Coordinates of C-alpha atoms and ligand atoms in Angstrom, one line a residue:
M1 CA 9.8 30.8 62.6
P2 CA 12.9 29.6 64.4
V3 CA 16.1 30.0 62.4
F4 CA 18.8 29.1 65.0
D5 CA 16.9 25.9 65.9
H6 CA 16.1 24.9 62.4
P7 CA 17.3 21.3 61.6
D8 CA 19.2 22.6 58.5
F9 CA 20.6 25.7 60.2
D10 CA 24.1 24.2 60.5
H11 CA 26.0 27.3 61.6
H12 CA 24.8 29.7 58.9
Q13 CA 26.6 33.0 59.3
Q14 CA 23.7 35.1 58.2
V15 CA 20.1 34.6 57.2
I16 CA 18.1 37.7 56.1
H17 CA 14.5 38.1 55.2
G18 CA 13.6 40.9 52.8
C19 CA 10.3 42.4 52.0
D20 CA 9.1 45.1 49.6
A21 CA 5.4 45.9 49.7
A22 CA 5.3 47.8 46.5
S23 CA 6.6 45.0 44.3
G24 CA 5.4 42.1 46.5
L25 CA 8.9 40.8 47.2
R26 CA 9.2 38.2 49.9
A27 CA 12.7 36.8 49.9
I28 CA 15.3 35.0 52.0
I29 CA 19.1 35.2 51.5
A30 CA 21.1 32.6 53.4
I31 CA 24.9 32.9 53.8
H32 CA 26.3 29.7 55.1
D33 CA 30.1 30.3 55.1
T34 CA 32.4 33.0 53.7
T35 CA 35.7 31.6 55.0
R36 CA 37.0 30.9 51.5
G37 CA 35.4 34.0 49.9
P38 CA 32.1 35.7 49.2
A39 CA 29.1 33.5 49.2
L40 CA 28.1 32.7 45.6
G41 CA 24.8 30.9 44.9
G42 CA 21.8 31.1 42.6
L43 CA 18.5 32.9 43.0
R44 CA 15.6 30.5 43.1
I45 CA 12.1 31.9 42.3
Y46 CA 9.5 29.4 43.4
P47 CA 5.9 29.5 44.7
Y48 CA 6.7 27.7 48.0
A49 CA 3.6 26.5 49.8
S50 CA 4.9 28.1 53.0
E51 CA 7.6 30.4 54.3
A52 CA 8.9 27.3 56.3
D53 CA 9.4 25.4 53.0
A54 CA 11.3 28.4 51.5
L55 CA 13.6 28.6 54.6
T56 CA 14.3 24.9 54.5
D57 CA 15.2 25.0 50.8
V58 CA 17.4 28.1 51.1
L59 CA 19.3 26.7 54.1
R60 CA 20.0 23.3 52.4
L61 CA 21.0 24.9 49.1
S62 CA 23.2 27.5 50.7
R63 CA 25.1 24.9 52.8
G64 CA 25.5 22.8 49.6
M65 CA 27.2 25.7 47.8
T66 CA 29.9 26.0 50.6
Y67 CA 30.7 22.3 50.1
K68 CA 30.6 22.6 46.3
S69 CA 32.9 25.6 46.1
A70 CA 35.3 24.1 48.6
L71 CA 35.7 20.8 46.7
A72 CA 35.9 22.7 43.4
D73 CA 38.8 24.6 45.0
L74 CA 37.3 28.0 44.4
P75 CA 37.9 31.1 46.5
L76 CA 34.2 31.3 47.3
G77 CA 31.9 30.6 50.1
G78 CA 28.3 29.3 50.0
G79 CA 25.0 31.2 49.9
K80 CA 21.7 31.1 48.2
A81 CA 18.6 33.2 47.7
V82 CA 14.9 32.4 47.3
I83 CA 12.0 34.6 46.3
I84 CA 8.6 33.2 47.3
A85 CA 6.7 33.8 44.0
D86 CA 5.5 32.2 40.8
P87 CA 8.2 32.9 38.2
H88 CA 5.6 32.8 35.4
R89 CA 3.1 35.1 37.0
D90 CA 4.9 37.4 39.6
K91 CA 8.3 38.1 38.1
T92 CA 8.4 41.8 37.2
P93 CA 11.3 44.3 36.8
E94 CA 10.1 45.9 40.1
L95 CA 10.3 42.6 41.9
L96 CA 13.8 41.9 40.5
H97 CA 15.0 45.5 41.3
A98 CA 13.8 45.1 44.9
M99 CA 15.7 41.8 45.1
G100 CA 18.7 43.6 43.7
R101 CA 18.6 46.2 46.4
L102 CA 18.4 43.5 49.0
I103 CA 21.5 41.8 47.5
D104 CA 23.2 45.2 47.4
S105 CA 22.6 45.8 51.1
L106 CA 25.0 42.8 51.8
V107 CA 27.8 44.8 50.1
G108 CA 29.3 41.8 48.3
R109 CA 29.1 39.1 51.0
Y110 CA 26.5 37.4 48.7
I111 CA 26.8 37.2 44.9
T112 CA 23.8 36.0 43.0
A113 CA 23.4 33.9 39.8
E114 CA 20.6 32.2 37.9
D115 CA 18.8 29.1 39.3
S116 CA 15.3 27.5 38.8
G117 CA 12.8 30.3 38.0
S118 CA 15.5 32.9 37.1
D119 CA 17.5 33.3 34.0
E120 CA 20.2 35.4 32.4
A121 CA 17.8 38.1 31.4
D122 CA 16.6 38.4 35.0
M123 CA 20.3 38.7 36.1
R124 CA 20.7 41.7 33.8
V125 CA 17.7 43.4 35.4
I126 CA 19.1 42.8 38.8
A127 CA 22.5 44.1 37.6
E128 CA 20.8 47.5 37.0
V129 CA 20.7 48.0 40.8
T130 CA 23.7 46.0 42.1
E131 CA 27.1 44.8 40.9
H132 CA 27.0 41.6 42.9
V133 CA 25.6 39.5 40.1
S134 CA 27.4 36.8 38.1
G135 CA 26.6 34.7 35.0
L136 CA 25.8 37.6 32.8
G137 CA 27.7 36.2 29.8
R138 CA 30.3 38.2 27.9
D139 CA 31.5 39.0 24.4
G140 CA 28.1 37.9 23.0
A141 CA 28.5 34.5 24.7
S142 CA 25.7 33.2 26.9
G143 CA 26.0 33.2 30.6
D144 CA 24.1 29.9 30.8
P145 CA 26.2 27.6 33.0
S146 CA 24.5 24.4 31.9
P147 CA 26.9 23.3 29.2
W148 CA 29.8 23.7 31.7
T149 CA 27.9 21.7 34.3
A150 CA 27.4 19.0 31.7
L151 CA 31.1 19.0 30.9
G152 CA 31.9 18.6 34.6
V153 CA 29.5 15.7 34.9
F154 CA 31.2 14.1 31.9
H155 CA 34.6 14.3 33.7
A156 CA 33.0 13.0 36.9
M157 CA 31.6 10.1 35.0
Q158 CA 35.0 9.3 33.5
S159 CA 36.3 8.9 37.1
A160 CA 33.3 7.0 38.3
V161 CA 33.3 4.6 35.4
Y162 CA 37.0 3.8 36.1
H163 CA 36.5 3.3 39.9
G164 CA 33.1 1.6 39.6
L165 CA 33.4 -0.5 36.5
G166 CA 37.2 -0.7 36.0
R167 CA 37.1 0.9 32.6
A168 CA 40.1 3.2 32.5
E169 CA 40.0 6.6 30.8
S170 CA 40.7 6.2 27.1
E171 CA 39.2 7.2 23.8
D172 CA 36.8 4.2 24.0
Q173 CA 36.1 4.3 27.7
F174 CA 32.4 4.9 27.0
A175 CA 32.1 2.8 23.8
G176 CA 29.2 0.4 24.2
L177 CA 28.5 1.5 27.8
R178 CA 24.8 1.8 28.5
I179 CA 23.7 5.0 30.3
A180 CA 20.3 6.0 31.6
I181 CA 19.6 9.8 31.9
Q182 CA 16.7 10.9 34.0
G183 CA 15.7 14.4 32.8
V184 CA 16.9 15.8 29.5
G185 CA 16.6 19.5 30.3
H186 CA 19.5 22.0 29.9
V187 CA 22.2 19.8 31.6
G188 CA 20.8 16.3 30.7
A189 CA 20.5 17.1 27.0
S190 CA 24.1 18.5 26.8
L191 CA 25.4 15.5 28.8
A192 CA 23.6 13.1 26.5
R193 CA 25.2 14.6 23.4
R194 CA 28.7 14.3 24.9
L195 CA 28.1 10.7 25.9
H196 CA 26.6 9.8 22.5
D197 CA 29.7 11.3 20.8
A198 CA 31.9 9.2 23.2
G199 CA 30.1 6.1 22.0
A200 CA 27.7 5.3 24.8
G201 CA 24.2 3.8 24.2
L202 CA 21.6 6.0 25.9
V203 CA 18.2 5.4 27.5
L204 CA 16.3 8.7 28.2
A205 CA 13.3 9.7 30.2
D206 CA 11.6 13.1 30.8
V207 CA 8.2 14.1 32.0
D208 CA 8.3 16.4 29.0
R209 CA 7.9 13.4 26.6
D210 CA 8.3 15.6 23.5
A211 CA 11.7 16.8 24.7
A212 CA 12.8 13.2 25.3
A213 CA 11.5 12.1 21.9
R214 CA 13.2 14.9 20.0
L215 CA 16.6 14.1 21.7
A216 CA 16.2 10.4 21.3
G217 CA 15.6 10.9 17.6
E218 CA 18.8 13.0 17.3
L219 CA 21.0 10.6 19.3
D220 CA 19.4 7.3 18.3
A221 CA 18.5 6.6 21.9
R222 CA 15.8 4.6 23.5
I223 CA 13.0 6.3 25.5
V224 CA 11.3 4.9 28.6
A225 CA 8.5 6.3 30.8
P226 CA 9.8 8.6 33.6
E227 CA 8.7 6.1 36.3
A228 CA 10.6 3.3 34.5
I229 CA 14.0 4.9 34.0
V230 CA 15.4 3.6 37.4
D231 CA 14.7 0.0 36.2
A232 CA 16.6 0.3 32.9
E233 CA 19.2 -2.4 32.2
V234 CA 22.2 0.0 32.2
D235 CA 25.7 0.4 33.6
V236 CA 25.3 4.0 34.7
F237 CA 22.3 5.9 36.1
A238 CA 22.5 9.7 35.7
P239 CA 20.0 11.7 37.7
C240 CA 19.6 15.1 35.9
A241 CA 16.1 16.1 36.9
M242 CA 15.0 17.1 40.4
G243 CA 16.4 16.4 43.9
A244 CA 15.8 13.3 46.0
A245 CA 15.9 11.0 43.0
L246 CA 17.6 8.3 45.2
T247 CA 15.2 6.8 47.7
P248 CA 15.6 3.4 49.4
E249 CA 13.0 2.1 47.0
V250 CA 15.0 3.4 43.9
V251 CA 18.2 1.9 45.3
R252 CA 16.5 -1.5 45.5
R253 CA 15.4 -1.3 41.9
L254 CA 18.6 0.2 40.2
K255 CA 20.4 -2.1 37.8
A256 CA 23.2 0.3 37.2
R257 CA 26.5 -0.2 39.1
V258 CA 27.4 3.5 39.0
V259 CA 25.3 6.6 39.8
C260 CA 26.6 9.9 38.4
G261 CA 24.5 12.9 37.4
A262 CA 23.9 16.6 37.7
A263 CA 20.9 16.9 40.0
N264 CA 21.4 18.7 43.3
N265 CA 20.6 16.8 46.6
Q266 CA 20.2 13.4 44.9
L267 CA 20.1 11.5 48.2
A268 CA 16.5 11.6 49.6
S269 CA 18.1 11.1 53.0
P270 CA 21.7 10.7 54.1
E271 CA 21.5 6.9 54.9
V272 CA 20.7 6.3 51.2
A273 CA 24.5 6.7 50.6
D274 CA 25.1 3.6 52.7
R275 CA 22.3 1.6 51.0
L276 CA 24.0 2.3 47.7
R277 CA 27.3 1.1 49.0
D278 CA 25.7 -2.0 50.5
R279 CA 24.4 -2.9 47.0
G280 CA 27.8 -2.3 45.5
I281 CA 26.6 0.8 43.6
L282 CA 29.3 3.5 43.3
Y283 CA 27.6 6.9 44.1
T284 CA 29.3 10.0 42.8
P285 CA 28.7 12.9 45.3
D286 CA 26.4 15.3 43.5
Y287 CA 27.9 18.6 44.5
V288 CA 31.3 17.4 43.3
A289 CA 30.0 16.2 40.0
N290 CA 27.9 19.2 39.2
A291 CA 30.4 22.0 40.0
G292 CA 31.2 22.8 36.4
G293 CA 28.7 25.7 36.2
V294 CA 30.0 27.4 39.4
I295 CA 33.6 27.0 38.2
E296 CA 32.7 28.7 34.9
I297 CA 30.9 31.5 36.8
A298 CA 33.9 32.0 39.1
W299 CA 36.4 32.1 36.2
Q300 CA 34.6 34.2 33.6
R301 CA 37.5 33.4 31.4
R302 CA 37.1 30.6 28.8
E303 CA 40.8 29.5 28.5
A304 CA 41.3 28.5 32.1
V305 CA 37.8 27.2 32.8
T306 CA 38.0 23.8 31.0
A307 CA 41.2 22.8 32.8
H308 CA 39.7 23.6 36.1
I309 CA 36.5 21.7 35.3
A310 CA 38.6 18.7 34.3
R311 CA 40.0 18.7 37.9
I312 CA 36.5 17.4 39.0
G313 CA 37.7 14.0 37.8
T314 CA 40.9 14.2 39.8
T315 CA 39.0 15.3 43.0
L316 CA 36.7 12.3 42.5
D317 CA 39.7 9.9 42.0
E318 CA 40.8 11.0 45.5
I319 CA 37.3 10.6 47.0
F320 CA 36.7 7.2 45.5
A321 CA 40.1 5.9 46.5
R322 CA 39.7 7.1 50.0
A323 CA 36.2 5.7 50.2
A324 CA 37.4 2.3 49.1
Q325 CA 40.3 2.3 51.5
E326 CA 38.2 3.4 54.5
G327 CA 35.2 1.2 53.5
R328 CA 32.9 4.3 53.6
S329 CA 30.5 5.9 51.2
P330 CA 32.0 8.5 48.8
A331 CA 29.2 10.9 50.0
L332 CA 30.7 10.9 53.5
V333 CA 34.3 11.1 52.3
A334 CA 33.3 14.1 50.1
D335 CA 31.7 15.9 53.1
D336 CA 34.8 15.4 55.2
L337 CA 37.1 16.6 52.5
A338 CA 35.0 19.7 51.9
R339 CA 34.9 20.5 55.6
E340 CA 38.7 20.1 55.8
R341 CA 38.9 22.7 53.1
F342 CA 36.5 25.4 54.2
E343 CA 37.0 25.0 58.0
T344 CA 40.8 25.5 57.7
A345 CA 40.8 28.1 54.9
G346 CA 41.4 31.8 55.5
Ligands
LIG401 P1 16.0 21.8 33.6 O1 14.8 22.3 34.3 O2 16.5 22.4 32.3 O3 15.9 20.2 33.3 C1 15.3 19.3 34.2 C2 14.5 18.3 33.3 O4 14.0 17.3 34.1 C3 13.3 18.9 32.6 O5 13.3 18.6 31.2 C4 12.1 18.3 33.3 O6 11.0 18.1 32.4 C5 12.7 17.0 33.7 N1 12.0 16.3 34.8 C6 11.4 16.8 35.9 N2 11.0 15.8 36.7 C7 11.3 14.7 36.1 C8 11.1 13.3 36.4 N3 10.4 12.9 37.5 N4 11.5 12.4 35.6 C9 12.1 12.7 34.4 N5 12.4 14.0 34.1 C10 11.9 14.9 34.9 O7 17.2 21.8 34.7 P2 18.8 21.8 34.5 O8 19.3 23.1 34.5 O9 19.1 20.8 33.4 O10 19.2 21.1 35.9 C11 19.0 19.7 36.1 C12 19.4 19.4 37.5 O11 20.8 19.7 37.7 C13 18.7 20.2 38.6 O12 18.6 19.3 39.8 C14 19.6 21.3 38.9 O13 19.5 21.8 40.3 C15 21.0 20.6 38.8 N6 22.1 21.5 38.5 C16 22.0 22.3 37.4 C17 23.1 23.2 37.1 C18 23.1 24.0 35.8 O14 24.1 24.5 35.4 N7 21.9 24.2 35.1 C19 24.2 23.2 37.9 C20 24.2 22.4 39.1 C21 23.2 21.6 39.3

């Protein structure tokens, strides 16, 4: 399988394949860029249909982490790891230990964290064989980054609502604003509670209809079917489920004037950014909005972390202003700004 010629290779510094016959480990670690610091990125455990799919996923996610950490102004590079396995069936301590040894062989160039298919308990098992693990929690507090990611998306939305709807940040900035949230899992539910407390009216959808119904009851929100959430008559659309939520078809249907959510890789293809702009919809670059979790992991100190997460709003103010001035999509401006930061660092 060609790596150098892969369409998502994009100058990765290192891509390693790891195998352990005894535990059944088949893994790939991708290190995109370590100019700003060690490559931090989560460990995804997923039953990929093929090794090619796993390689594509790890390369895209790893590159995304470089951009995310650069724009979050963290002394970190970008990397990611995937294990080709079903997390419900194949995840054993032996598998995680084998993964830990593979991570350890990189002597700190890659630091792992939780991601889809892995959780804090798995990080503890991996930490038995390597020190290059983050997100373990401390002082009895959880290492789950989701509430911090939701806090960051809230700050991002404050900036987006100002630049996209002209509603300046104030105590009642969200009062009466209608917001649709696609996916009310760890991040979506936490974001929904914050927005409800700030006075927004919510429309929720999740393929787990029970989860959506429970949260809607708690927050006095409306529920719609998962396939209908993009048509909701709202001011803001918040993709908080899976990637590629924004397709050309979705862009045609959206009623919202602002898109701002937690999901990674929201644009199904790069040109969707321009389609959003052509329709006058302000798109908040996903990796800028959802950096709260990685900021928390990097800080590991509660006092400083909230101030740093609030800076997501300031970064977006700069991106939105530059995008308006240059007549370009905020997605492209964010990419340029990130590159300026990691290509000139160190
Ligand atoms: P999660 O698995 O807890 O929640 C995702 C929710 O989306 C689930 O409830 C799922 O049922 C629902 N869902 C799936 N497909 C859907 C669809 N088509 N329509 C509606 N709902 C659907 O995941 P999470 O940790 O909340 O993360 C959400 C997104 O944010 C992911 O894209 C993730 O990569 C991204 N993200 C998360 C973090 C974090 O700290 N957890 C950090 C950065 C980015």
